[in-house]
C-alpha cells in the first residue's frame, strides 16, 4: 500500500503558517512568497505528485490540497495585511513626529508677535484719560515750517526765546525755514486755523506726537521724544479751568498720591505761563538722581493763550479765550513705570521691553 502524498499535509500546512508568521517585514514576506504559496512551495510539489494518483483518489486529494492552499494563502494574506498596516503606521508615526516637532516648536518658542511699545501704550492711556475728560484727539505733521513751529506761536525770527528749543533744520527751501517740530504746539495753530476756516469753534483737543530737539540724551531727555499738547478755545475760559484740568489729569493718570504743582514760567505763546511738575515717582519726593534731588519732575508747560497767537490765526480774542498745555509722553511713561533713565526707552533691550507687555 502506497502512502498518500498528502499524508503529512497538515504538518506542512502548520509549518507553512508558522513560516508565514516568521516574516517581520513586508520585504521578508515578499521574498519568501515563492516558498510559501508560489511555485517553489511544498504545496506546488504536492500538486504535481497528484498526477500519480488514480483519478478518483486524485479528485479527493486535489480538493484536500486546494483547501490546504486556501488556508495557507489566507494566513499569508492576513499576515501581509498586518505587516502593511504596521509599515503604514510606522510611516505615519514618522510623519507625525515631524509634524509634532513643528507643533512643539511653536508651543515652546512662539513666533514673537510683539506688543505696543511702552511709549505707544502710554500715549494711548493718556489719550483715554483726556477723551474721558471730553477732549478730542488730533495729530499734526512732524516736519513744520518756521511759521507753525515758531512765528505763529509768537516767536519771531531771532527772538531770544528760540534758544529754548534747540532745533533740527530740514535742508529744504530757504535755509532755516523748515524744521523738525521741536514741540507739539504747532498743531495748536493747525487746529485753530481749521476751526476758523470751518467756523467750528470751540476746540477741546489733545494732540500727541513725536518731536525733535538737538539735545544730548540723558536720564530725562531724548533727542526724539513725544509730547501731548492740549488746547481749549471756548468762551469764558480762565486759568482755574487750566489748573483743574492739570490736577484732574495728574490724579487720573498717576494716582491720588502723586501731586502736581504749577510754577510761574515763560512761554512766548501763553500768558500767564506755568511749568507743570509732579512728585517724582522714583523717590516719592525725597530727591534722587532722576529728579536732580528736587523731589519734583517737570512734565511740561502750560498757560493761557496769548492774544498774539489768537490774532495770528484770526480768532477774536474778545469773544474767545483758552489755554494750552504740552508735556512729555516719554516722561509720563518714565514716571508711571519708575524708569530711572529714559535712555532705556530707545535702547531696544528686549529684557527691558518685555516687562511692559
Ligand atoms: N511747547 C512747550 C514746550 O515744549 C510746552 C507748552 C505747551 C507750553 C503749551 C505752554 C503751552 O516747551
mmCIF file of C-alpha atoms and ligand atoms in Angstrom:
data_model
loop_
_atom_site.group_PDB
_atom_site.id
_atom_site.type_symbol
_atom_site.label_atom_id
_atom_site.label_comp_id
_atom_site.label_asym_id
_atom_site.label_seq_id
_atom_site.Cartn_x
_atom_site.Cartn_y
_atom_site.Cartn_z
ATOM 1 C CA UNK A 1 0.000 0.000 0.000
ATOM 2 C CA UNK A 2 1.355 3.326 -1.089
ATOM 3 C CA UNK A 3 1.310 6.227 1.362
ATOM 4 C CA UNK A 4 -0.806 9.083 0.160
ATOM 5 C CA UNK A 5 1.363 12.038 -0.901
ATOM 6 C CA UNK A 6 -0.886 14.096 1.367
ATOM 7 C CA UNK A 7 -0.217 12.028 4.492
ATOM 8 C CA UNK A 8 1.736 14.872 6.060
ATOM 9 C CA UNK A 9 -0.335 17.655 4.593
ATOM 10 C CA UNK A 10 -1.477 19.067 7.951
ATOM 11 C CA UNK A 11 2.132 19.175 9.193
ATOM 12 C CA UNK A 12 3.137 21.029 6.002
ATOM 13 C CA UNK A 13 0.287 23.451 6.444
ATOM 14 C CA UNK A 14 1.260 24.105 10.069
ATOM 15 C CA UNK A 15 4.909 24.591 9.023
ATOM 16 C CA UNK A 16 3.957 26.957 6.230
ATOM 17 C CA UNK A 17 1.717 29.000 8.505
ATOM 18 C CA UNK A 18 4.407 29.346 11.178
ATOM 19 C CA UNK A 19 6.909 30.276 8.446
ATOM 20 C CA UNK A 20 4.475 32.944 7.237
ATOM 21 C CA UNK A 21 4.499 34.398 10.719
ATOM 22 C CA UNK A 22 8.274 34.394 10.910
ATOM 23 C CA UNK A 23 8.369 37.284 8.448
ATOM 24 C CA UNK A 24 8.636 40.525 10.415
ATOM 25 C CA UNK A 25 8.698 42.872 7.438
ATOM 26 C CA UNK A 26 6.782 43.070 4.192
ATOM 27 C CA UNK A 27 10.045 42.633 2.286
ATOM 28 C CA UNK A 28 10.810 39.357 4.135
ATOM 29 C CA UNK A 29 7.334 38.047 3.450
ATOM 30 C CA UNK A 30 7.521 39.008 -0.213
ATOM 31 C CA UNK A 31 10.922 37.298 -0.554
ATOM 32 C CA UNK A 32 9.523 34.100 0.967
ATOM 33 C CA UNK A 33 6.358 34.133 -1.121
ATOM 34 C CA UNK A 34 7.573 31.568 -3.748
ATOM 35 C CA UNK A 35 8.361 29.096 -0.940
ATOM 36 C CA UNK A 36 5.122 29.682 0.916
ATOM 37 C CA UNK A 37 2.424 29.857 -1.751
ATOM 38 C CA UNK A 38 4.328 30.107 -5.037
ATOM 39 C CA UNK A 39 5.901 27.678 -7.453
ATOM 40 C CA UNK A 40 8.575 26.584 -5.001
ATOM 41 C CA UNK A 41 6.169 25.834 -2.207
ATOM 42 C CA UNK A 42 5.760 22.324 -0.919
ATOM 43 C CA UNK A 43 2.115 22.744 -1.941
ATOM 44 C CA UNK A 44 3.148 23.032 -5.583
ATOM 45 C CA UNK A 45 5.283 19.930 -5.476
ATOM 46 C CA UNK A 46 2.434 18.030 -3.790
ATOM 47 C CA UNK A 47 0.163 19.289 -6.545
ATOM 48 C CA UNK A 48 2.469 17.755 -9.117
ATOM 49 C CA UNK A 49 2.620 14.482 -7.268
ATOM 50 C CA UNK A 50 -1.168 14.129 -7.516
ATOM 51 C CA UNK A 51 -0.699 13.140 -11.161
ATOM 52 C CA UNK A 52 0.467 9.740 -9.999
ATOM 53 C CA UNK A 53 -2.832 9.002 -8.239
ATOM 54 C CA UNK A 54 -5.749 7.150 -9.581
ATOM 55 C CA UNK A 55 -8.404 9.545 -10.974
ATOM 56 C CA UNK A 56 -10.905 9.111 -8.107
ATOM 57 C CA UNK A 57 -8.183 9.467 -5.464
ATOM 58 C CA UNK A 58 -6.760 12.442 -7.339
ATOM 59 C CA UNK A 59 -10.053 14.290 -7.142
ATOM 60 C CA UNK A 60 -10.356 13.915 -3.368
ATOM 61 C CA UNK A 61 -6.685 14.695 -2.836
ATOM 62 C CA UNK A 62 -6.983 17.682 -5.157
ATOM 63 C CA UNK A 63 -9.831 19.076 -3.074
ATOM 64 C CA UNK A 64 -7.864 18.489 0.116
ATOM 65 C CA UNK A 65 -4.800 20.206 -1.297
ATOM 66 C CA UNK A 66 -6.872 23.118 -2.517
ATOM 67 C CA UNK A 67 -8.308 23.590 0.950
ATOM 68 C CA UNK A 68 -4.779 23.425 2.407
ATOM 69 C CA UNK A 69 -3.615 26.062 -0.080
ATOM 70 C CA UNK A 70 -6.590 28.267 0.775
ATOM 71 C CA UNK A 71 -5.709 28.100 4.468
ATOM 72 C CA UNK A 72 -2.034 28.955 3.837
ATOM 73 C CA UNK A 73 -2.903 31.705 1.349
ATOM 74 C CA UNK A 74 -5.318 33.177 3.827
ATOM 75 C CA UNK A 75 -2.651 33.145 6.566
ATOM 76 C CA UNK A 76 -0.264 34.772 4.078
ATOM 77 C CA UNK A 77 -2.766 37.481 3.116
ATOM 78 C CA UNK A 78 -3.708 38.173 6.723
ATOM 79 C CA UNK A 79 -0.086 38.461 7.799
ATOM 80 C CA UNK A 80 0.698 40.664 4.805
ATOM 81 C CA UNK A 81 -2.175 42.948 5.752
ATOM 82 C CA UNK A 82 -0.837 43.129 9.302
ATOM 83 C CA UNK A 83 2.668 43.954 8.087
ATOM 84 C CA UNK A 84 1.308 46.526 5.668
ATOM 85 C CA UNK A 85 -0.668 48.151 8.419
ATOM 86 C CA UNK A 86 2.301 48.374 10.739
ATOM 87 C CA UNK A 87 4.548 49.646 7.923
ATOM 88 C CA UNK A 88 1.952 52.293 7.240
ATOM 89 C CA UNK A 89 1.563 53.303 10.822
ATOM 90 C CA UNK A 90 5.351 53.390 11.204
ATOM 91 C CA UNK A 91 5.460 55.768 8.253
ATOM 92 C CA UNK A 92 2.628 57.798 9.693
ATOM 93 C CA UNK A 93 4.336 57.790 13.049
ATOM 94 C CA UNK A 94 7.477 59.130 11.429
ATOM 95 C CA UNK A 95 5.424 61.840 9.733
ATOM 96 C CA UNK A 96 3.522 62.579 12.896
ATOM 97 C CA UNK A 97 6.777 63.038 14.765
ATOM 98 C CA UNK A 98 7.970 65.526 12.172
ATOM 99 C CA UNK A 99 4.742 67.424 12.486
ATOM 100 C CA UNK A 100 4.926 67.029 16.238
ATOM 101 C CA UNK A 101 8.301 68.709 16.248
ATOM 102 C CA UNK A 102 6.883 71.653 14.402
ATOM 103 C CA UNK A 103 3.902 71.922 16.697
ATOM 104 C CA UNK A 104 6.084 71.555 19.774
ATOM 105 C CA UNK A 105 8.469 74.138 18.432
ATOM 106 C CA UNK A 106 5.568 76.533 18.118
ATOM 107 C CA UNK A 107 4.336 75.838 21.613
ATOM 108 C CA UNK A 108 7.734 76.313 23.165
ATOM 109 C CA UNK A 109 9.071 79.101 21.025
ATOM 110 C CA UNK A 110 6.014 81.017 19.807
ATOM 111 C CA UNK A 111 6.593 83.417 16.977
ATOM 112 C CA UNK A 112 7.125 86.678 18.757
ATOM 113 C CA UNK A 113 4.069 88.761 17.905
ATOM 114 C CA UNK A 114 5.257 91.693 19.961
ATOM 115 C CA UNK A 115 3.139 94.265 21.732
ATOM 116 C CA UNK A 116 2.832 98.030 21.644
ATOM 117 C CA UNK A 117 5.977 99.678 22.939
ATOM 118 C CA UNK A 118 5.828 101.405 26.271
ATOM 119 C CA UNK A 119 5.642 104.874 24.713
ATOM 120 C CA UNK A 120 2.859 103.923 22.285
ATOM 121 C CA UNK A 121 0.948 102.275 25.148
ATOM 122 C CA UNK A 122 1.425 105.353 27.325
ATOM 123 C CA UNK A 123 0.196 107.604 24.525
ATOM 124 C CA UNK A 124 -2.990 105.563 24.252
ATOM 125 C CA UNK A 125 -3.566 105.664 28.005
ATOM 126 C CA UNK A 126 -3.099 109.430 28.031
ATOM 127 C CA UNK A 127 -5.500 109.814 25.122
ATOM 128 C CA UNK A 128 -8.024 107.706 27.033
ATOM 129 C CA UNK A 129 -7.750 109.924 30.106
ATOM 130 C CA UNK A 130 -8.305 113.078 28.058
ATOM 131 C CA UNK A 131 -11.076 111.582 25.948
ATOM 132 C CA UNK A 132 -12.845 110.698 29.195
ATOM 133 C CA UNK A 133 -12.488 114.364 30.177
ATOM 134 C CA UNK A 134 -14.202 115.490 26.957
ATOM 135 C CA UNK A 135 -11.210 116.145 24.677
ATOM 136 C CA UNK A 136 -10.869 115.021 21.075
ATOM 137 C CA UNK A 137 -7.618 113.630 19.658
ATOM 138 C CA UNK A 138 -5.881 115.238 16.640
ATOM 139 C CA UNK A 139 -2.491 114.911 15.032
ATOM 140 C CA UNK A 140 -0.200 117.219 13.090
ATOM 141 C CA UNK A 141 2.904 116.931 10.905
ATOM 142 C CA UNK A 142 6.379 116.280 12.305
ATOM 143 C CA UNK A 143 8.027 118.471 9.696
ATOM 144 C CA UNK A 144 6.863 122.060 10.019
ATOM 145 C CA UNK A 145 7.569 125.416 8.502
ATOM 146 C CA UNK A 146 9.129 128.055 10.689
ATOM 147 C CA UNK A 147 5.747 129.776 10.743
ATOM 148 C CA UNK A 148 3.935 126.922 12.528
ATOM 149 C CA UNK A 149 6.745 125.889 14.841
ATOM 150 C CA UNK A 150 7.726 129.436 15.860
ATOM 151 C CA UNK A 151 6.254 132.535 14.257
ATOM 152 C CA UNK A 152 2.560 131.867 14.675
ATOM 153 C CA UNK A 153 3.387 130.942 18.271
ATOM 154 C CA UNK A 154 4.604 134.486 18.829
ATOM 155 C CA UNK A 155 8.276 133.609 18.399
ATOM 156 C CA UNK A 156 9.532 135.878 15.617
ATOM 157 C CA UNK A 157 12.856 135.166 13.874
ATOM 158 C CA UNK A 158 15.857 135.967 16.072
ATOM 159 C CA UNK A 159 13.634 136.176 19.153
ATOM 160 C CA UNK A 160 15.768 135.101 22.148
ATOM 161 C CA UNK A 161 13.100 132.563 23.117
ATOM 162 C CA UNK A 162 14.144 130.458 20.123
ATOM 163 C CA UNK A 163 17.041 129.388 22.313
ATOM 164 C CA UNK A 164 14.522 127.397 24.385
ATOM 165 C CA UNK A 165 14.295 124.903 21.554
ATOM 166 C CA UNK A 166 17.493 123.560 20.033
ATOM 167 C CA UNK A 167 16.228 122.968 16.573
ATOM 168 C CA UNK A 168 16.953 120.463 13.823
ATOM 169 C CA UNK A 169 16.561 122.195 10.470
ATOM 170 C CA UNK A 170 15.496 120.336 7.355
ATOM 171 C CA UNK A 171 17.538 121.025 4.240
ATOM 172 C CA UNK A 172 14.564 122.197 2.167
ATOM 173 C CA UNK A 173 13.845 125.584 0.614
ATOM 174 C CA UNK A 174 15.424 128.703 2.066
ATOM 175 C CA UNK A 175 17.872 127.946 4.896
ATOM 176 C CA UNK A 176 16.227 127.509 8.316
ATOM 177 C CA UNK A 177 12.659 127.713 7.037
ATOM 178 C CA UNK A 178 11.703 124.036 7.511
ATOM 179 C CA UNK A 179 12.198 122.316 10.855
ATOM 180 C CA UNK A 180 11.564 119.050 12.654
ATOM 181 C CA UNK A 181 8.970 120.305 15.111
ATOM 182 C CA UNK A 182 10.535 120.987 18.497
ATOM 183 C CA UNK A 183 7.188 120.633 20.300
ATOM 184 C CA UNK A 184 3.580 119.731 19.512
ATOM 185 C CA UNK A 185 2.454 123.362 19.891
ATOM 186 C CA UNK A 186 2.419 123.973 16.082
ATOM 187 C CA UNK A 187 -0.508 121.535 15.940
ATOM 188 C CA UNK A 188 -2.461 124.093 18.007
ATOM 189 C CA UNK A 189 -2.038 126.507 15.122
ATOM 190 C CA UNK A 190 -3.245 123.964 12.541
ATOM 191 C CA UNK A 191 -6.291 123.204 14.669
ATOM 192 C CA UNK A 192 -7.195 126.840 15.245
ATOM 193 C CA UNK A 193 -6.741 127.705 11.554
ATOM 194 C CA UNK A 194 -9.010 124.822 10.602
ATOM 195 C CA UNK A 195 -11.637 125.770 13.177
ATOM 196 C CA UNK A 196 -11.640 129.343 11.842
ATOM 197 C CA UNK A 197 -11.931 128.089 8.261
ATOM 198 C CA UNK A 198 -14.808 125.706 9.134
ATOM 199 C CA UNK A 199 -16.332 128.108 11.634
ATOM 200 C CA UNK A 200 -16.236 125.199 14.106
ATOM 201 C CA UNK A 201 -15.052 126.783 17.377
ATOM 202 C CA UNK A 202 -14.932 125.865 20.289
ATOM 203 C CA UNK A 203 -11.940 123.496 20.433
ATOM 204 C CA UNK A 204 -11.225 120.917 23.142
ATOM 205 C CA UNK A 205 -8.427 118.748 21.774
ATOM 206 C CA UNK A 206 -5.284 116.888 22.658
ATOM 207 C CA UNK A 207 -2.556 116.353 20.056
ATOM 208 C CA UNK A 208 0.017 113.644 20.693
ATOM 209 C CA UNK A 209 3.110 113.157 18.551
ATOM 210 C CA UNK A 210 6.820 112.913 18.074
ATOM 211 C CA UNK A 211 9.102 115.938 18.495
ATOM 212 C CA UNK A 212 12.800 116.541 17.993
ATOM 213 C CA UNK A 213 15.431 118.652 19.724
ATOM 214 C CA UNK A 214 19.166 118.880 19.409
ATOM 215 C CA UNK A 215 19.568 117.739 22.995
ATOM 216 C CA UNK A 216 22.180 115.358 24.305
ATOM 217 C CA UNK A 217 20.239 112.399 25.686
ATOM 218 C CA UNK A 218 20.440 111.995 29.459
ATOM 219 C CA UNK A 219 18.352 110.397 32.212
ATOM 220 C CA UNK A 220 15.420 112.770 31.485
ATOM 221 C CA UNK A 221 15.866 113.795 27.839
ATOM 222 C CA UNK A 222 15.862 112.189 24.409
ATOM 223 C CA UNK A 223 16.585 113.932 21.115
ATOM 224 C CA UNK A 224 13.484 112.343 19.575
ATOM 225 C CA UNK A 225 10.691 112.280 22.104
ATOM 226 C CA UNK A 226 6.909 112.534 22.354
ATOM 227 C CA UNK A 227 4.620 115.210 23.654
ATOM 228 C CA UNK A 228 0.908 115.534 24.081
ATOM 229 C CA UNK A 229 -0.460 119.006 23.529
ATOM 230 C CA UNK A 230 -3.760 120.198 24.918
ATOM 231 C CA UNK A 231 -5.802 123.086 23.561
ATOM 232 C CA UNK A 232 -9.065 124.593 24.732
ATOM 233 C CA UNK A 233 -10.579 127.581 22.945
ATOM 234 C CA UNK A 234 -14.004 128.496 24.231
ATOM 235 C CA UNK A 235 -15.950 131.328 25.794
ATOM 236 C CA UNK A 236 -15.093 132.424 29.339
ATOM 237 C CA UNK A 237 -12.130 130.108 29.903
ATOM 238 C CA UNK A 238 -9.956 131.015 32.906
ATOM 239 C CA UNK A 239 -6.714 129.896 34.488
ATOM 240 C CA UNK A 240 -8.809 127.947 37.020
ATOM 241 C CA UNK A 241 -10.046 125.728 34.174
ATOM 242 C CA UNK A 242 -6.448 125.052 33.170
ATOM 243 C CA UNK A 243 -5.342 124.244 36.721
ATOM 244 C CA UNK A 244 -8.379 121.988 37.160
ATOM 245 C CA UNK A 245 -7.617 120.031 34.003
ATOM 246 C CA UNK A 246 -3.965 119.553 35.017
ATOM 247 C CA UNK A 247 -4.918 118.422 38.509
ATOM 248 C CA UNK A 248 -7.646 116.073 37.296
ATOM 249 C CA UNK A 249 -5.298 114.579 34.742
ATOM 250 C CA UNK A 250 -2.483 114.045 37.282
ATOM 251 C CA UNK A 251 -4.692 112.115 39.648
ATOM 252 C CA UNK A 252 -6.410 110.164 36.881
ATOM 253 C CA UNK A 253 -3.140 109.078 35.335
ATOM 254 C CA UNK A 254 -0.636 108.860 38.204
ATOM 255 C CA UNK A 255 -2.937 108.154 41.135
ATOM 256 C CA UNK A 256 -4.173 110.059 44.156
ATOM 257 C CA UNK A 257 -0.795 110.025 45.913
ATOM 258 C CA UNK A 258 1.020 111.992 43.194
ATOM 259 C CA UNK A 259 0.532 115.762 43.339
ATOM 260 C CA UNK A 260 1.011 118.386 40.688
ATOM 261 C CA UNK A 261 2.178 121.959 41.005
ATOM 262 C CA UNK A 262 2.304 124.895 38.636
ATOM 263 C CA UNK A 263 5.265 127.228 38.816
ATOM 264 C CA UNK A 264 5.448 130.571 37.036
ATOM 265 C CA UNK A 265 7.335 130.271 33.773
ATOM 266 C CA UNK A 266 7.672 131.926 30.421
ATOM 267 C CA UNK A 267 6.469 130.754 27.028
ATOM 268 C CA UNK A 268 6.017 133.254 24.201
ATOM 269 C CA UNK A 269 2.641 131.744 23.235
ATOM 270 C CA UNK A 270 0.952 131.729 26.649
ATOM 271 C CA UNK A 271 0.361 134.476 29.178
ATOM 272 C CA UNK A 272 0.451 133.826 32.046
ATOM 273 C CA UNK A 273 2.582 130.691 31.653
ATOM 274 C CA UNK A 274 3.468 127.959 34.073
ATOM 275 C CA UNK A 275 5.605 124.900 34.345
ATOM 276 C CA UNK A 276 3.738 121.783 35.288
ATOM 277 C CA UNK A 277 5.531 119.478 37.727
ATOM 278 C CA UNK A 278 4.573 116.301 39.545
ATOM 279 C CA UNK A 279 6.031 114.487 42.548
ATOM 280 C CA UNK A 280 8.995 112.385 41.408
ATOM 281 C CA UNK A 281 7.667 108.823 41.391
ATOM 282 C CA UNK A 282 11.153 107.318 41.621
ATOM 283 C CA UNK A 283 11.896 108.756 45.081
ATOM 284 C CA UNK A 284 8.339 109.853 46.018
ATOM 285 C CA UNK A 285 9.635 113.360 46.640
ATOM 286 C CA UNK A 286 12.706 112.563 48.734
ATOM 287 C CA UNK A 287 15.126 113.580 45.995
ATOM 288 C CA UNK A 288 17.136 111.317 43.700
ATOM 289 C CA UNK A 289 19.384 111.414 40.654
ATOM 290 C CA UNK A 290 16.421 111.306 38.254
ATOM 291 C CA UNK A 291 14.816 114.488 39.681
ATOM 292 C CA UNK A 292 18.173 116.148 40.340
ATOM 293 C CA UNK A 293 17.404 115.891 44.067
ATOM 294 C CA UNK A 294 14.428 118.264 43.890
ATOM 295 C CA UNK A 295 11.658 115.725 44.536
ATOM 296 C CA UNK A 296 9.767 117.112 41.512
ATOM 297 C CA UNK A 297 9.784 116.209 37.852
ATOM 298 C CA UNK A 298 8.839 118.697 35.194
ATOM 299 C CA UNK A 299 6.271 117.221 32.840
ATOM 300 C CA UNK A 300 5.708 120.246 30.610
ATOM 301 C CA UNK A 301 4.414 123.754 30.224
ATOM 302 C CA UNK A 302 1.032 125.411 30.088
ATOM 303 C CA UNK A 303 -0.708 128.746 30.169
ATOM 304 C CA UNK A 304 -3.495 130.946 28.864
ATOM 305 C CA UNK A 305 -3.403 131.535 25.104
ATOM 306 C CA UNK A 306 -1.510 134.711 24.317
ATOM 307 C CA UNK A 307 -3.671 137.240 22.422
ATOM 308 C CA UNK A 308 -0.910 137.441 19.789
ATOM 309 C CA UNK A 309 -1.468 133.762 18.953
ATOM 310 C CA UNK A 310 -5.236 134.191 18.657
ATOM 311 C CA UNK A 311 -4.601 137.145 16.398
ATOM 312 C CA UNK A 312 -2.120 135.181 14.218
ATOM 313 C CA UNK A 313 -4.825 132.613 13.400
ATOM 314 C CA UNK A 314 -7.674 135.141 13.157
ATOM 315 C CA UNK A 315 -9.629 134.312 16.312
ATOM 316 C CA UNK A 316 -11.392 137.207 18.035
ATOM 317 C CA UNK A 317 -9.756 137.461 21.468
ATOM 318 C CA UNK A 318 -12.680 139.482 22.811
ATOM 319 C CA UNK A 319 -15.081 136.626 22.196
ATOM 320 C CA UNK A 320 -12.823 133.596 22.738
ATOM 321 C CA UNK A 321 -10.195 132.698 25.265
ATOM 322 C CA UNK A 322 -8.392 129.499 26.060
ATOM 323 C CA UNK A 323 -5.460 127.640 27.431
ATOM 324 C CA UNK A 324 -2.855 125.216 26.207
ATOM 325 C CA UNK A 325 -0.547 122.701 27.774
ATOM 326 C CA UNK A 326 2.113 120.384 26.457
ATOM 327 C CA UNK A 327 4.061 117.681 28.212
ATOM 328 C CA UNK A 328 6.289 114.696 27.596
ATOM 329 C CA UNK A 329 4.734 111.306 26.923
ATOM 330 C CA UNK A 330 8.097 109.596 27.436
ATOM 331 C CA UNK A 331 8.409 111.455 30.718
ATOM 332 C CA UNK A 332 4.974 110.152 31.760
ATOM 333 C CA UNK A 333 5.987 106.587 30.866
ATOM 334 C CA UNK A 334 9.172 107.092 32.855
ATOM 335 C CA UNK A 335 7.301 108.368 35.906
ATOM 336 C CA UNK A 336 4.491 105.865 35.707
ATOM 337 C CA UNK A 337 6.857 102.879 35.441
ATOM 338 C CA UNK A 338 9.657 104.329 37.553
ATOM 339 C CA UNK A 339 12.310 104.094 34.868
ATOM 340 C CA UNK A 340 15.348 105.793 36.348
ATOM 341 C CA UNK A 341 16.992 106.512 32.989
ATOM 342 C CA UNK A 342 14.877 107.441 29.984
ATOM 343 C CA UNK A 343 17.511 106.224 27.553
ATOM 344 C CA UNK A 344 16.264 102.690 28.311
ATOM 345 C CA UNK A 345 13.235 103.582 26.158
ATOM 346 C CA UNK A 346 15.323 103.700 22.984
ATOM 347 C CA UNK A 347 17.961 101.077 23.656
ATOM 348 C CA UNK A 348 15.698 98.257 22.454
ATOM 349 C CA UNK A 349 16.915 95.801 25.029
ATOM 350 C CA UNK A 350 14.252 93.089 24.922
ATOM 351 C CA UNK A 351 14.784 92.285 28.595
ATOM 352 C CA UNK A 352 13.622 95.814 29.345
ATOM 353 C CA UNK A 353 10.855 95.943 26.735
ATOM 354 C CA UNK A 354 9.310 92.604 27.784
ATOM 355 C CA UNK A 355 8.486 93.974 31.198
ATOM 356 C CA UNK A 356 5.793 96.156 29.686
ATOM 357 C CA UNK A 357 3.806 93.629 27.620
HETATM 358 N N1 LIG B 1 5.504 123.701 23.784
HETATM 359 C C1 LIG B 1 6.074 123.939 25.099
HETATM 360 C C2 LIG B 1 7.386 123.160 25.170
HETATM 361 O O1 LIG B 1 7.505 122.144 24.564
HETATM 362 C C3 LIG B 1 5.162 123.493 26.195
HETATM 363 C C4 LIG B 1 3.898 124.294 26.240
HETATM 364 C C5 LIG B 1 2.779 123.885 25.550
HETATM 365 C C6 LIG B 1 3.852 125.454 26.975
HETATM 366 C C7 LIG B 1 1.620 124.639 25.598
HETATM 367 C C8 LIG B 1 2.703 126.193 27.029
HETATM 368 C C9 LIG B 1 1.584 125.783 26.347
HETATM 369 O O2 LIG B 1 8.310 123.566 25.841
#
